[in-house]
Amino acid sequence: MRERRVRFAPSPTGPLHMGGVRTALYNYLYAKQAGGKFILRIEDTDSHRFVPGAEQYIIDSLKWCGILPDEGVDENGKIVETASEKHPHAPYRQSQRKSIYKQYADELVEKGFAYYAFDSSEDLEAVRKEYESRKEPFIYNHISRKSMKNSLSLDAAETQRLIETTDNWVIRFKMPENRIVKMNDLIRGEIEVNTDTLDDKVLWKKADQLPTYHLANIVDDHLMEITEVIRGEEWLPSLPLHYLLYEAFGWQDTMPRFAHLSLLLKPDGKGKLSKRDGDRLGFPVFPLQWTNSEGEISRGYREDGYYPEAFVNMLALLGWNPGTEQELFSLEELTKSFSLERVIKSGARFNPEKAKWFNQEYLRKRSDSELANEFKAELVKSDLSGKIGFASKPKEVLLSDTYLTEVCKMLKDRVSFIKEFIPLSDYMFVTPHEYAQNVYKKFWNENSCSMLEKLIDAISSNPCTDAESIEKAIKDTIAENGWKMGVAMNTVRLALVGESKGPGIAEIIHLIGKEESIARIRNLIDFSKK
Ligand code: GLU
């Protein structure tokens, strides 16, 4: 049995889309499940599409998700450039492997599986136009190649002359004529394609001395001893060529098995999930925030406050069906349960609400004191930070573990993200001085002042050591005086909170303390007299 070795092979053309992260995740899970290796290879042979910063972004994203590769990336989060025991196939960046590929392209020419083509881009453009005028699509194939400028149509001497004297030639794959290529995909099963539908793809270019994706990908997968290729379905059309390349090289025995993952679909199921959907519907499609060269910012799951575990869990289930009702999986559990056979063939519709649900579940799993720590970190960088504290409880007390833990315990069922604690709990840190107009109008009447005075007496004579006794004291006072419960409670809430949100009145009083509560009720009385 060969060691299981899979790779994630992104091109650094921009930030990694969440679909790309899912591909990486499935590769990671598949490798780890068998104690195999997960490899990162940077496919940067297309220099026109290279985007600075994209490579680091890919590594940072994998790191944030907790799925760092075993090979290809070092301890400092950099692509490995020099071979070592741990990283035997370095460099892992294709642009640095440039010298490897030419010999393979030459081998294919020698064996008759590839040929030189000298057509300039103007030549190609001209034939394309000519075909277009006849309403036919132009493909460079076994028919058209006969009338093009290449080593199959030219004699040996002319071919040699052009190789030596021109700089723009390429090596193309000689797609066989009318052959059925039978393929197998671990997710899709048997697939057959007639080679007459395929073109003679460019494999290597003299101009930049670089291979194209197809050649580099096959050569590297072979050299890196990859056992399974798990990638997006946009590469399925390349599969016949890849099969034929393995065959041409005589590498069929060690050819990897293939699995093509279906697309992530928009929330309405119509088409591929794009960055524009995220902008339009208000959710991120990238793991981390990304700023492009024009300074435009695309939001990221990390910056939006998602836990990486929640993001990973959500992604794993977008296209993989565990076969049970279970929805919450740690990375370890995913590694145990994952199987390519249970990856769905159809597109997986992304549901932003479900993504939030996952985060909420992970938030609830945390202990109150863990939440308190995370909340504190958000709080101190929020707008509220400079204003925290009131007479009876200074900032240190309000930012203490004990106080913050109480706040989190009280509100954690109402939030999906840590930062949502802030607008829900501002009054627990700052004395309100403004009151919601509509609430005031609705509940304030000529008896309000005397009612609040009596409630102040009830609160001040209560030891306020637990919420239950405070609640009883308030309710008894309301009942004894025959006030309407709703009106009385809402008036007190307005005093304590400044509006009509928040948990139970007694809980708030217990938390902010008797002194502060009484001071707040007095503030509202004063406000009413202005
Ligand atoms: N470089 C290709 C990409 O950007 C990799 C495709 C593959 O995994 O073979 O998706």
PDB file of C-alpha atoms in Angstrom, residues 281-386:
ATOM      1  CA  LEU A 281     -26.566  39.630   0.586  1.00  0.00           C
ATOM      2  CA  GLY A 282     -24.173  40.651   3.333  1.00  0.00           C
ATOM      3  CA  PHE A 283     -21.956  37.663   4.054  1.00  0.00           C
ATOM      4  CA  PRO A 284     -18.283  36.923   3.444  1.00  0.00           C
ATOM      5  CA  VAL A 285     -17.106  34.516   0.760  1.00  0.00           C
ATOM      6  CA  PHE A 286     -13.483  34.670   1.874  1.00  0.00           C
ATOM      7  CA  PRO A 287     -11.978  33.180   5.032  1.00  0.00           C
ATOM      8  CA  LEU A 288      -9.976  36.307   5.864  1.00  0.00           C
ATOM      9  CA  GLN A 289     -10.471  39.932   4.983  1.00  0.00           C
ATOM     10  CA  TRP A 290      -8.709  40.897   1.751  1.00  0.00           C
ATOM     11  CA  THR A 291      -7.740  44.309   0.420  1.00  0.00           C
ATOM     12  CA  ASN A 292      -7.116  44.404  -3.313  1.00  0.00           C
ATOM     13  CA  SER A 293      -4.667  46.666  -5.180  1.00  0.00           C
ATOM     14  CA  GLU A 294      -7.374  49.332  -5.516  1.00  0.00           C
ATOM     15  CA  GLY A 295      -7.856  49.376  -1.763  1.00  0.00           C
ATOM     16  CA  GLU A 296     -11.250  47.663  -1.918  1.00  0.00           C
ATOM     17  CA  ILE A 297     -11.914  45.516   1.099  1.00  0.00           C
ATOM     18  CA  SER A 298     -13.660  42.156   0.909  1.00  0.00           C
ATOM     19  CA  ARG A 299     -14.946  40.873   4.190  1.00  0.00           C
ATOM     20  CA  GLY A 300     -13.658  37.721   5.782  1.00  0.00           C
ATOM     21  CA  TYR A 301     -15.213  35.157   8.108  1.00  0.00           C
ATOM     22  CA  ARG A 302     -12.461  35.807  10.654  1.00  0.00           C
ATOM     23  CA  GLU A 303     -13.043  39.547  10.775  1.00  0.00           C
ATOM     24  CA  ASP A 304     -16.817  39.036  10.819  1.00  0.00           C
ATOM     25  CA  GLY A 305     -16.346  37.213  14.104  1.00  0.00           C
ATOM     26  CA  TYR A 306     -16.667  33.595  13.062  1.00  0.00           C
ATOM     27  CA  TYR A 307     -14.830  30.947  15.014  1.00  0.00           C
ATOM     28  CA  PRO A 308     -12.594  28.918  12.709  1.00  0.00           C
ATOM     29  CA  GLU A 309     -14.121  25.699  14.108  1.00  0.00           C
ATOM     30  CA  ALA A 310     -17.587  26.897  13.136  1.00  0.00           C
ATOM     31  CA  PHE A 311     -16.423  27.939   9.673  1.00  0.00           C
ATOM     32  CA  VAL A 312     -14.694  24.602   9.105  1.00  0.00           C
ATOM     33  CA  ASN A 313     -17.667  22.610  10.400  1.00  0.00           C
ATOM     34  CA  MET A 314     -20.042  24.555   8.166  1.00  0.00           C
ATOM     35  CA  LEU A 315     -17.795  24.099   5.119  1.00  0.00           C
ATOM     36  CA  ALA A 316     -17.368  20.376   5.723  1.00  0.00           C
ATOM     37  CA  LEU A 317     -21.134  19.891   5.535  1.00  0.00           C
ATOM     38  CA  LEU A 318     -21.451  21.950   2.371  1.00  0.00           C
ATOM     39  CA  GLY A 319     -21.173  19.036   0.019  1.00  0.00           C
ATOM     40  CA  TRP A 320     -20.477  16.156   2.357  1.00  0.00           C
ATOM     41  CA  ASN A 321     -23.297  14.209   3.937  1.00  0.00           C
ATOM     42  CA  PRO A 322     -22.323  12.331   7.096  1.00  0.00           C
ATOM     43  CA  GLY A 323     -25.286  10.004   6.685  1.00  0.00           C
ATOM     44  CA  THR A 324     -26.571  10.765  10.195  1.00  0.00           C
ATOM     45  CA  GLU A 325     -28.367  13.633  11.872  1.00  0.00           C
ATOM     46  CA  GLN A 326     -25.170  14.889  13.457  1.00  0.00           C
ATOM     47  CA  GLU A 327     -24.268  18.441  12.453  1.00  0.00           C
ATOM     48  CA  LEU A 328     -21.621  19.486  14.928  1.00  0.00           C
ATOM     49  CA  PHE A 329     -18.228  17.966  14.234  1.00  0.00           C
ATOM     50  CA  SER A 330     -14.826  18.885  15.579  1.00  0.00           C
ATOM     51  CA  LEU A 331     -11.948  18.661  13.122  1.00  0.00           C
ATOM     52  CA  GLU A 332     -10.991  15.386  14.749  1.00  0.00           C
ATOM     53  CA  GLU A 333     -14.497  13.989  14.349  1.00  0.00           C
ATOM     54  CA  LEU A 334     -14.590  15.172  10.749  1.00  0.00           C
ATOM     55  CA  THR A 335     -11.314  13.393  10.123  1.00  0.00           C
ATOM     56  CA  LYS A 336     -12.798  10.179  11.450  1.00  0.00           C
ATOM     57  CA  SER A 337     -16.135  10.391   9.636  1.00  0.00           C
ATOM     58  CA  PHE A 338     -15.258  11.975   6.303  1.00  0.00           C
ATOM     59  CA  SER A 339     -15.484   9.909   3.141  1.00  0.00           C
ATOM     60  CA  LEU A 340     -15.312  10.874  -0.521  1.00  0.00           C
ATOM     61  CA  GLU A 341     -18.106   8.388  -1.264  1.00  0.00           C
ATOM     62  CA  ARG A 342     -20.478  10.574   0.742  1.00  0.00           C
ATOM     63  CA  VAL A 343     -19.574  13.772  -1.069  1.00  0.00           C
ATOM     64  CA  ILE A 344     -22.603  14.854  -3.058  1.00  0.00           C
ATOM     65  CA  LYS A 345     -22.480  15.070  -6.849  1.00  0.00           C
ATOM     66  CA  SER A 346     -24.771  18.068  -7.141  1.00  0.00           C
ATOM     67  CA  GLY A 347     -23.871  21.632  -6.191  1.00  0.00           C
ATOM     68  CA  ALA A 348     -24.074  22.566  -2.517  1.00  0.00           C
ATOM     69  CA  ARG A 349     -26.235  25.555  -1.793  1.00  0.00           C
ATOM     70  CA  PHE A 350     -24.702  27.986   0.675  1.00  0.00           C
ATOM     71  CA  ASN A 351     -26.976  29.169   3.453  1.00  0.00           C
ATOM     72  CA  PRO A 352     -25.688  32.263   5.296  1.00  0.00           C
ATOM     73  CA  GLU A 353     -28.182  31.773   8.124  1.00  0.00           C
ATOM     74  CA  LYS A 354     -26.905  28.268   8.702  1.00  0.00           C
ATOM     75  CA  ALA A 355     -23.375  29.645   8.856  1.00  0.00           C
ATOM     76  CA  LYS A 356     -24.473  31.936  11.703  1.00  0.00           C
ATOM     77  CA  TRP A 357     -26.207  29.026  13.383  1.00  0.00           C
ATOM     78  CA  PHE A 358     -22.942  27.099  13.429  1.00  0.00           C
ATOM     79  CA  ASN A 359     -21.172  30.013  15.033  1.00  0.00           C
ATOM     80  CA  GLN A 360     -23.875  30.330  17.641  1.00  0.00           C
ATOM     81  CA  GLU A 361     -23.559  26.643  18.466  1.00  0.00           C
ATOM     82  CA  TYR A 362     -19.809  26.970  18.927  1.00  0.00           C
ATOM     83  CA  LEU A 363     -20.295  30.092  21.010  1.00  0.00           C
ATOM     84  CA  ARG A 364     -22.698  28.252  23.308  1.00  0.00           C
ATOM     85  CA  LYS A 365     -20.271  25.408  23.710  1.00  0.00           C
ATOM     86  CA  ARG A 366     -17.761  27.763  25.277  1.00  0.00           C
ATOM     87  CA  SER A 367     -17.689  28.236  29.049  1.00  0.00           C
ATOM     88  CA  ASP A 368     -18.949  31.554  30.434  1.00  0.00           C
ATOM     89  CA  SER A 369     -15.458  32.530  31.488  1.00  0.00           C
ATOM     90  CA  GLU A 370     -14.022  31.790  28.026  1.00  0.00           C
ATOM     91  CA  LEU A 371     -16.744  33.955  26.561  1.00  0.00           C
ATOM     92  CA  ALA A 372     -15.916  36.642  29.116  1.00  0.00           C
ATOM     93  CA  ASN A 373     -12.325  36.723  27.919  1.00  0.00           C
ATOM     94  CA  GLU A 374     -13.312  36.969  24.300  1.00  0.00           C
ATOM     95  CA  PHE A 375     -15.902  39.585  25.093  1.00  0.00           C
ATOM     96  CA  LYS A 376     -13.381  41.659  27.031  1.00  0.00           C
ATOM     97  CA  ALA A 377     -11.067  41.719  24.021  1.00  0.00           C
ATOM     98  CA  GLU A 378     -13.903  43.091  21.868  1.00  0.00           C
ATOM     99  CA  LEU A 379     -15.095  45.486  24.522  1.00  0.00           C
ATOM    100  CA  VAL A 380     -11.766  47.196  25.033  1.00  0.00           C
ATOM    101  CA  LYS A 381     -11.441  47.922  21.351  1.00  0.00           C
ATOM    102  CA  SER A 382     -15.043  49.094  20.978  1.00  0.00           C
ATOM    103  CA  ASP A 383     -16.371  52.682  21.105  1.00  0.00           C
ATOM    104  CA  LEU A 384     -17.656  51.947  24.570  1.00  0.00           C
ATOM    105  CA  SER A 385     -14.203  51.380  25.994  1.00  0.00           C
ATOM    106  CA  GLY A 386     -13.429  54.942  27.130  1.00  0.00           C
TER     107      GLY A 386
END
